[in-house]
Amino acid sequence: MNIKTSLYQLCLAFVEKRIETAKTALQQAREASNDDTKSSAGDKFETSREMAQQDIERNMRLLSDAEEQLKGLELMKELAPTMQVRNGSLVFTDQGNFYLSISAGQLQLDQTAYFAISVASPIGKLFLGKQKGDMVDFNGKQYKISEVL
């Protein structure tokens, strides 16, 4: 299996875990909201109900975001390599290795660190369209691109 395929699989597992976690949290928030019964406390009930509703809405947003990441990953699965950096590219620089896909943070593969970043991230935007030999300046740090896969 090549490096990009392995990184893709790590990102896919990351997103699937996020979806699973969000679904579980959403279900628990809904159950907590349904289990609340009105007591003589009145205001206390309304406060806990509102907090449960906010929990539900927050978890729905997290689930929606994770599902969007999954859709984005699926779109780049079959992309052919190019000389220029684009979504799905693996960029090797003198300052680190970047997989332009989703924001999944640092991934370890065969004792090598790769940073899964979104093309919408500030550094991801700077890498777009660049190619081997180009320089990218981000936060006062120079990144020289040594290879694009």
Short mmCIF file of N, CA and C in Angstrom, two decimals:
data_model
loop_
_atom_site.label_atom_id
_atom_site.label_comp_id
_atom_site.label_asym_id
_atom_site.label_seq_id
_atom_site.Cartn_x
_atom_site.Cartn_y
_atom_site.Cartn_z
N MET A 1 0.85 -1.18 0.00
CA MET A 1 0.00 0.00 0.00
C MET A 1 0.90 1.25 0.00
N ASN A 2 0.60 2.23 -0.84
CA ASN A 2 1.46 3.40 -0.87
C ASN A 2 1.11 4.38 0.26
N ILE A 3 1.97 5.36 0.44
CA ILE A 3 1.85 6.31 1.55
C ILE A 3 0.51 7.05 1.51
N LYS A 4 0.14 7.56 0.34
CA LYS A 4 -1.11 8.32 0.24
C LYS A 4 -2.32 7.47 0.59
N THR A 5 -2.32 6.22 0.15
CA THR A 5 -3.44 5.33 0.47
C THR A 5 -3.51 5.09 1.97
N SER A 6 -2.37 4.89 2.59
CA SER A 6 -2.32 4.67 4.04
C SER A 6 -2.79 5.91 4.79
N LEU A 7 -2.35 7.08 4.35
CA LEU A 7 -2.78 8.33 4.99
C LEU A 7 -4.29 8.55 4.80
N TYR A 8 -4.76 8.22 3.60
CA TYR A 8 -6.20 8.31 3.34
C TYR A 8 -6.97 7.43 4.32
N GLN A 9 -6.50 6.22 4.53
CA GLN A 9 -7.16 5.29 5.45
C GLN A 9 -7.13 5.81 6.88
N LEU A 10 -6.03 6.42 7.29
CA LEU A 10 -5.95 7.01 8.63
C LEU A 10 -6.94 8.17 8.79
N CYS A 11 -7.05 8.99 7.76
CA CYS A 11 -8.01 10.10 7.79
C CYS A 11 -9.45 9.57 7.81
N LEU A 12 -9.70 8.55 7.03
CA LEU A 12 -11.02 7.94 7.00
C LEU A 12 -11.40 7.39 8.38
N ALA A 13 -10.47 6.71 9.02
CA ALA A 13 -10.71 6.18 10.37
C ALA A 13 -10.95 7.32 11.35
N PHE A 14 -10.21 8.43 11.20
CA PHE A 14 -10.39 9.60 12.05
C PHE A 14 -11.81 10.16 11.93
N VAL A 15 -12.28 10.32 10.69
CA VAL A 15 -13.62 10.87 10.45
C VAL A 15 -14.70 9.91 10.92
N GLU A 16 -14.53 8.63 10.66
CA GLU A 16 -15.53 7.64 11.09
C GLU A 16 -15.64 7.63 12.62
N LYS A 17 -14.52 7.80 13.31
CA LYS A 17 -14.54 7.87 14.78
C LYS A 17 -15.26 9.13 15.24
N ARG A 18 -15.02 10.25 14.56
CA ARG A 18 -15.72 11.50 14.90
C ARG A 18 -17.24 11.34 14.71
N ILE A 19 -17.63 10.69 13.63
CA ILE A 19 -19.06 10.48 13.36
C ILE A 19 -19.66 9.59 14.44
N GLU A 20 -18.99 8.52 14.77
CA GLU A 20 -19.48 7.61 15.80
C GLU A 20 -19.61 8.33 17.16
N THR A 21 -18.60 9.10 17.51
CA THR A 21 -18.62 9.83 18.78
C THR A 21 -19.76 10.85 18.80
N ALA A 22 -19.93 11.58 17.71
CA ALA A 22 -21.00 12.58 17.64
C ALA A 22 -22.38 11.94 17.71
N LYS A 23 -22.55 10.80 17.03
CA LYS A 23 -23.85 10.10 17.08
C LYS A 23 -24.15 9.61 18.49
N THR A 24 -23.14 9.07 19.17
CA THR A 24 -23.32 8.59 20.54
C THR A 24 -23.68 9.75 21.47
N ALA A 25 -22.94 10.85 21.36
CA ALA A 25 -23.19 12.02 22.20
C ALA A 25 -24.58 12.61 21.92
N LEU A 26 -24.97 12.62 20.66
CA LEU A 26 -26.29 13.13 20.28
C LEU A 26 -27.40 12.26 20.87
N GLN A 27 -27.23 10.96 20.77
CA GLN A 27 -28.21 10.03 21.33
C GLN A 27 -28.32 10.21 22.84
N GLN A 28 -27.19 10.35 23.52
CA GLN A 28 -27.19 10.54 24.97
C GLN A 28 -27.85 11.85 25.36
N ALA A 29 -27.60 12.89 24.59
CA ALA A 29 -28.22 14.19 24.88
C ALA A 29 -29.73 14.13 24.68
N ARG A 30 -30.15 13.42 23.64
CA ARG A 30 -31.60 13.28 23.40
C ARG A 30 -32.25 12.47 24.52
N GLU A 31 -31.58 11.41 24.94
CA GLU A 31 -32.12 10.60 26.04
C GLU A 31 -32.19 11.40 27.33
N ALA A 32 -31.17 12.20 27.60
CA ALA A 32 -31.16 13.03 28.81
C ALA A 32 -32.28 14.05 28.76
N SER A 33 -32.52 14.60 27.59
CA SER A 33 -33.60 15.58 27.44
C SER A 33 -34.96 14.92 27.64
N ASN A 34 -35.13 13.72 27.09
CA ASN A 34 -36.41 13.01 27.22
C ASN A 34 -36.65 12.49 28.63
N ASP A 35 -35.56 12.18 29.35
CA ASP A 35 -35.68 11.65 30.70
C ASP A 35 -36.01 12.72 31.73
N ASP A 36 -35.78 13.98 31.38
CA ASP A 36 -36.10 15.07 32.32
C ASP A 36 -37.61 15.13 32.52
N THR A 37 -38.02 15.11 33.75
CA THR A 37 -39.44 15.27 34.05
C THR A 37 -39.62 16.53 34.87
N LYS A 38 -40.71 17.20 34.62
CA LYS A 38 -40.94 18.47 35.30
C LYS A 38 -41.15 18.22 36.79
N SER A 39 -40.39 18.98 37.56
CA SER A 39 -40.51 18.88 39.02
C SER A 39 -41.05 20.19 39.56
N SER A 40 -41.13 20.28 40.86
CA SER A 40 -41.63 21.51 41.48
C SER A 40 -40.59 22.62 41.36
N ALA A 41 -39.39 22.28 40.90
CA ALA A 41 -38.34 23.28 40.78
C ALA A 41 -38.62 24.25 39.64
N GLY A 42 -39.41 23.89 38.68
CA GLY A 42 -39.81 24.79 37.61
C GLY A 42 -38.65 25.35 36.82
N ASP A 43 -38.05 26.44 37.30
CA ASP A 43 -36.95 27.10 36.61
C ASP A 43 -35.77 26.16 36.40
N LYS A 44 -35.51 25.31 37.39
CA LYS A 44 -34.40 24.37 37.29
C LYS A 44 -34.65 23.41 36.12
N PHE A 45 -35.88 22.99 35.96
CA PHE A 45 -36.26 22.10 34.86
C PHE A 45 -36.02 22.79 33.52
N GLU A 46 -36.47 24.03 33.42
CA GLU A 46 -36.32 24.77 32.16
C GLU A 46 -34.84 24.97 31.82
N THR A 47 -34.03 25.24 32.84
CA THR A 47 -32.59 25.43 32.63
C THR A 47 -31.94 24.14 32.14
N SER A 48 -32.24 23.02 32.79
CA SER A 48 -31.63 21.76 32.37
C SER A 48 -32.13 21.34 30.99
N ARG A 49 -33.38 21.64 30.70
CA ARG A 49 -33.94 21.32 29.39
C ARG A 49 -33.24 22.15 28.30
N GLU A 50 -33.03 23.43 28.60
CA GLU A 50 -32.34 24.30 27.64
C GLU A 50 -30.90 23.83 27.43
N MET A 51 -30.23 23.43 28.50
CA MET A 51 -28.86 22.93 28.39
C MET A 51 -28.82 21.66 27.55
N ALA A 52 -29.81 20.80 27.74
CA ALA A 52 -29.88 19.56 26.95
C ALA A 52 -30.10 19.89 25.47
N GLN A 53 -30.94 20.88 25.21
CA GLN A 53 -31.21 21.30 23.83
C GLN A 53 -29.94 21.86 23.18
N GLN A 54 -29.18 22.64 23.93
CA GLN A 54 -27.92 23.18 23.41
C GLN A 54 -26.93 22.05 23.13
N ASP A 55 -26.93 21.05 24.00
CA ASP A 55 -26.08 19.87 23.79
C ASP A 55 -26.46 19.15 22.50
N ILE A 56 -27.74 19.00 22.28
CA ILE A 56 -28.24 18.34 21.07
C ILE A 56 -27.80 19.12 19.83
N GLU A 57 -27.98 20.43 19.86
CA GLU A 57 -27.62 21.26 18.70
C GLU A 57 -26.11 21.23 18.45
N ARG A 58 -25.31 21.28 19.50
CA ARG A 58 -23.85 21.24 19.35
C ARG A 58 -23.43 19.90 18.73
N ASN A 59 -23.99 18.81 19.22
CA ASN A 59 -23.64 17.49 18.69
C ASN A 59 -24.13 17.30 17.26
N MET A 60 -25.24 17.92 16.92
CA MET A 60 -25.73 17.85 15.53
C MET A 60 -24.76 18.58 14.60
N ARG A 61 -24.21 19.74 15.06
CA ARG A 61 -23.22 20.47 14.26
C ARG A 61 -21.95 19.64 14.09
N LEU A 62 -21.49 19.01 15.18
CA LEU A 62 -20.29 18.17 15.10
C LEU A 62 -20.49 17.01 14.13
N LEU A 63 -21.67 16.40 14.19
CA LEU A 63 -21.98 15.30 13.28
C LEU A 63 -22.02 15.79 11.83
N SER A 64 -22.64 16.91 11.61
CA SER A 64 -22.72 17.48 10.27
C SER A 64 -21.33 17.80 9.72
N ASP A 65 -20.48 18.40 10.55
CA ASP A 65 -19.11 18.71 10.13
C ASP A 65 -18.35 17.44 9.76
N ALA A 66 -18.47 16.41 10.58
CA ALA A 66 -17.77 15.15 10.33
C ALA A 66 -18.28 14.50 9.05
N GLU A 67 -19.59 14.56 8.82
CA GLU A 67 -20.14 13.99 7.59
C GLU A 67 -19.66 14.75 6.36
N GLU A 68 -19.49 16.07 6.48
CA GLU A 68 -18.94 16.87 5.37
C GLU A 68 -17.49 16.47 5.10
N GLN A 69 -16.72 16.24 6.16
CA GLN A 69 -15.35 15.79 5.98
C GLN A 69 -15.32 14.45 5.25
N LEU A 70 -16.23 13.56 5.62
CA LEU A 70 -16.29 12.26 4.97
C LEU A 70 -16.59 12.41 3.48
N LYS A 71 -17.53 13.29 3.13
CA LYS A 71 -17.85 13.53 1.72
C LYS A 71 -16.62 14.06 0.98
N GLY A 72 -15.90 14.99 1.62
CA GLY A 72 -14.69 15.54 1.00
C GLY A 72 -13.64 14.48 0.77
N LEU A 73 -13.47 13.60 1.74
CA LEU A 73 -12.51 12.50 1.58
C LEU A 73 -12.91 11.59 0.43
N GLU A 74 -14.19 11.27 0.35
CA GLU A 74 -14.65 10.37 -0.71
C GLU A 74 -14.41 10.97 -2.09
N LEU A 75 -14.54 12.29 -2.21
CA LEU A 75 -14.32 12.95 -3.51
C LEU A 75 -12.86 12.88 -3.96
N MET A 76 -11.93 12.86 -3.01
CA MET A 76 -10.52 12.86 -3.39
C MET A 76 -9.92 11.47 -3.47
N LYS A 77 -10.71 10.45 -3.19
CA LYS A 77 -10.20 9.08 -3.17
C LYS A 77 -9.59 8.67 -4.51
N GLU A 78 -10.21 9.03 -5.59
CA GLU A 78 -9.79 8.56 -6.91
C GLU A 78 -8.98 9.60 -7.70
N LEU A 79 -8.51 10.66 -7.05
CA LEU A 79 -7.77 11.68 -7.77
C LEU A 79 -6.39 11.18 -8.18
N ALA A 80 -6.04 11.45 -9.40
CA ALA A 80 -4.71 11.07 -9.91
C ALA A 80 -3.68 12.10 -9.43
N PRO A 81 -2.45 11.66 -9.23
CA PRO A 81 -1.40 12.60 -8.81
C PRO A 81 -1.14 13.67 -9.87
N THR A 82 -0.74 14.85 -9.41
CA THR A 82 -0.39 15.94 -10.31
C THR A 82 0.92 16.56 -9.84
N MET A 83 1.49 17.38 -10.67
CA MET A 83 2.74 18.07 -10.32
C MET A 83 2.46 19.23 -9.36
N GLN A 84 1.26 19.78 -9.43
CA GLN A 84 0.90 20.92 -8.59
C GLN A 84 0.10 20.44 -7.38
N VAL A 85 0.29 21.14 -6.27
CA VAL A 85 -0.42 20.80 -5.04
C VAL A 85 -1.90 21.11 -5.19
N ARG A 86 -2.71 20.15 -4.79
CA ARG A 86 -4.16 20.32 -4.77
C ARG A 86 -4.71 19.42 -3.66
N ASN A 87 -6.02 19.43 -3.49
CA ASN A 87 -6.64 18.55 -2.50
C ASN A 87 -6.26 17.11 -2.83
N GLY A 88 -5.78 16.39 -1.82
CA GLY A 88 -5.36 15.02 -2.01
C GLY A 88 -3.86 14.85 -2.21
N SER A 89 -3.15 15.97 -2.34
CA SER A 89 -1.70 15.91 -2.54
C SER A 89 -0.97 15.61 -1.24
N LEU A 90 0.15 14.95 -1.39
CA LEU A 90 1.08 14.72 -0.29
C LEU A 90 2.28 15.61 -0.60
N VAL A 91 2.56 16.55 0.31
CA VAL A 91 3.60 17.54 0.08
C VAL A 91 4.74 17.32 1.08
N PHE A 92 5.92 17.07 0.55
CA PHE A 92 7.11 16.92 1.37
C PHE A 92 7.86 18.24 1.36
N THR A 93 8.18 18.76 2.55
CA THR A 93 8.94 20.00 2.66
C THR A 93 10.10 19.79 3.61
N ASP A 94 10.98 20.78 3.67
CA ASP A 94 12.10 20.72 4.60
C ASP A 94 11.65 20.97 6.04
N GLN A 95 10.39 21.35 6.23
CA GLN A 95 9.85 21.63 7.57
C GLN A 95 8.79 20.62 8.01
N GLY A 96 8.54 19.60 7.21
CA GLY A 96 7.53 18.61 7.54
C GLY A 96 6.80 18.12 6.31
N ASN A 97 5.96 17.12 6.53
CA ASN A 97 5.21 16.49 5.44
C ASN A 97 3.73 16.78 5.65
N PHE A 98 3.05 17.18 4.58
CA PHE A 98 1.66 17.59 4.68
C PHE A 98 0.78 16.81 3.71
N TYR A 99 -0.32 16.31 4.23
CA TYR A 99 -1.31 15.61 3.41
C TYR A 99 -2.53 16.51 3.34
N LEU A 100 -2.78 17.08 2.18
CA LEU A 100 -3.90 18.00 2.02
C LEU A 100 -5.18 17.21 1.83
N SER A 101 -5.96 17.15 2.87
CA SER A 101 -7.18 16.35 2.85
C SER A 101 -8.19 16.95 3.81
N ILE A 102 -8.12 16.54 5.06
CA ILE A 102 -9.00 17.07 6.12
C ILE A 102 -8.12 17.49 7.28
N SER A 103 -8.66 18.29 8.15
CA SER A 103 -7.93 18.69 9.35
C SER A 103 -8.01 17.56 10.37
N ALA A 104 -7.00 16.71 10.37
CA ALA A 104 -6.96 15.58 11.29
C ALA A 104 -5.74 15.64 12.19
N GLY A 105 -4.93 16.68 12.03
CA GLY A 105 -3.74 16.81 12.87
C GLY A 105 -2.61 15.92 12.42
N GLN A 106 -1.75 15.61 13.37
CA GLN A 106 -0.56 14.81 13.07
C GLN A 106 -0.90 13.33 13.00
N LEU A 107 -0.44 12.69 11.94
CA LEU A 107 -0.61 11.26 11.75
C LEU A 107 0.76 10.61 11.71
N GLN A 108 0.90 9.46 12.32
CA GLN A 108 2.16 8.71 12.31
C GLN A 108 2.02 7.53 11.36
N LEU A 109 3.01 7.37 10.51
CA LEU A 109 3.03 6.26 9.57
C LEU A 109 4.48 5.84 9.38
N ASP A 110 4.78 4.62 9.77
CA ASP A 110 6.15 4.09 9.67
C ASP A 110 7.17 5.02 10.31
N GLN A 111 6.91 5.44 11.52
CA GLN A 111 7.77 6.33 12.31
C GLN A 111 8.02 7.69 11.65
N THR A 112 7.15 8.08 10.74
CA THR A 112 7.25 9.39 10.10
C THR A 112 5.97 10.16 10.40
N ALA A 113 6.14 11.44 10.72
CA ALA A 113 4.99 12.30 11.02
C ALA A 113 4.50 12.97 9.74
N TYR A 114 3.19 12.99 9.58
CA TYR A 114 2.53 13.68 8.48
C TYR A 114 1.43 14.54 9.11
N PHE A 115 1.24 15.72 8.57
CA PHE A 115 0.18 16.59 9.07
C PHE A 115 -0.96 16.60 8.07
N ALA A 116 -2.10 16.08 8.50
CA ALA A 116 -3.30 16.10 7.65
C ALA A 116 -3.95 17.46 7.84
N ILE A 117 -3.95 18.25 6.77
CA ILE A 117 -4.49 19.60 6.82
C ILE A 117 -5.54 19.80 5.74
N SER A 118 -6.41 20.71 5.97
CA SER A 118 -7.45 21.04 5.00
C SER A 118 -6.91 22.07 4.01
N VAL A 119 -7.41 22.03 2.80
CA VAL A 119 -7.02 23.05 1.81
C VAL A 119 -7.60 24.40 2.19
N ALA A 120 -8.57 24.40 3.11
CA ALA A 120 -9.17 25.65 3.57
C ALA A 120 -8.37 26.28 4.72
N SER A 121 -7.41 25.53 5.27
CA SER A 121 -6.59 26.05 6.37
C SER A 121 -5.64 27.11 5.80
N PRO A 122 -5.15 28.01 6.65
CA PRO A 122 -4.24 29.05 6.14
C PRO A 122 -3.01 28.48 5.41
N ILE A 123 -2.36 27.48 5.96
CA ILE A 123 -1.18 26.92 5.29
C ILE A 123 -1.59 26.08 4.08
N GLY A 124 -2.75 25.43 4.16
CA GLY A 124 -3.25 24.66 3.03
C GLY A 124 -3.49 25.54 1.82
N LYS A 125 -4.05 26.73 2.06
CA LYS A 125 -4.29 27.69 0.97
C LYS A 125 -2.99 28.11 0.31
N LEU A 126 -1.94 28.28 1.13
CA LEU A 126 -0.65 28.69 0.59
C LEU A 126 -0.01 27.61 -0.27
N PHE A 127 -0.23 26.35 0.08
CA PHE A 127 0.35 25.24 -0.68
C PHE A 127 -0.34 25.03 -2.03
N LEU A 128 -1.63 25.36 -2.12
CA LEU A 128 -2.38 25.11 -3.35
C LEU A 128 -1.70 25.72 -4.57
N GLY A 129 -1.57 24.91 -5.61
CA GLY A 129 -1.00 25.37 -6.87
C GLY A 129 0.52 25.38 -6.92
N LYS A 130 1.17 25.17 -5.80
CA LYS A 130 2.63 25.15 -5.77
C LYS A 130 3.14 23.81 -6.30
N GLN A 131 4.43 23.77 -6.59
CA GLN A 131 5.03 22.53 -7.08
C GLN A 131 6.44 22.37 -6.53
N LYS A 132 7.05 21.27 -6.85
CA LYS A 132 8.40 20.94 -6.37
C LYS A 132 9.34 22.12 -6.62
N GLY A 133 10.10 22.49 -5.58
CA GLY A 133 11.05 23.59 -5.69
C GLY A 133 10.51 24.92 -5.22
N ASP A 134 9.18 25.07 -5.14
CA ASP A 134 8.57 26.32 -4.69
C ASP A 134 8.76 26.51 -3.20
N MET A 135 8.70 27.77 -2.78
CA MET A 135 8.79 28.13 -1.37
C MET A 135 7.44 28.66 -0.90
N VAL A 136 7.11 28.34 0.35
CA VAL A 136 5.90 28.87 0.97
C VAL A 136 6.33 29.52 2.29
N ASP A 137 5.87 30.74 2.51
CA ASP A 137 6.17 31.46 3.75
C ASP A 137 4.91 31.47 4.60
N PHE A 138 5.01 30.86 5.78
CA PHE A 138 3.85 30.81 6.68
C PHE A 138 4.31 31.12 8.10
N ASN A 139 3.71 32.14 8.68
CA ASN A 139 4.04 32.57 10.05
C ASN A 139 5.55 32.79 10.22
N GLY A 140 6.18 33.41 9.25
CA GLY A 140 7.59 33.72 9.33
C GLY A 140 8.50 32.53 9.12
N LYS A 141 7.95 31.41 8.73
CA LYS A 141 8.74 30.19 8.51
C LYS A 141 8.68 29.84 7.02
N GLN A 142 9.84 29.51 6.45
CA GLN A 142 9.93 29.14 5.05
C GLN A 142 9.82 27.62 4.89
N TYR A 143 8.98 27.20 3.95
CA TYR A 143 8.82 25.78 3.64
C TYR A 143 9.23 25.58 2.18
N LYS A 144 10.26 24.81 1.97
CA LYS A 144 10.69 24.50 0.59
C LYS A 144 10.11 23.15 0.22
N ILE A 145 9.33 23.15 -0.85
CA ILE A 145 8.68 21.90 -1.30
C ILE A 145 9.70 21.05 -2.05
N SER A 146 9.92 19.83 -1.52
CA SER A 146 10.90 18.94 -2.15
C SER A 146 10.23 17.89 -3.04
N GLU A 147 8.95 17.63 -2.78
CA GLU A 147 8.25 16.63 -3.60
C GLU A 147 6.74 16.79 -3.43
N VAL A 148 6.01 16.52 -4.49
CA VAL A 148 4.54 16.52 -4.47
C VAL A 148 4.07 15.21 -5.06
N LEU A 149 3.27 14.47 -4.30
CA LEU A 149 2.70 13.21 -4.78
C LEU A 149 1.19 13.35 -4.88
#
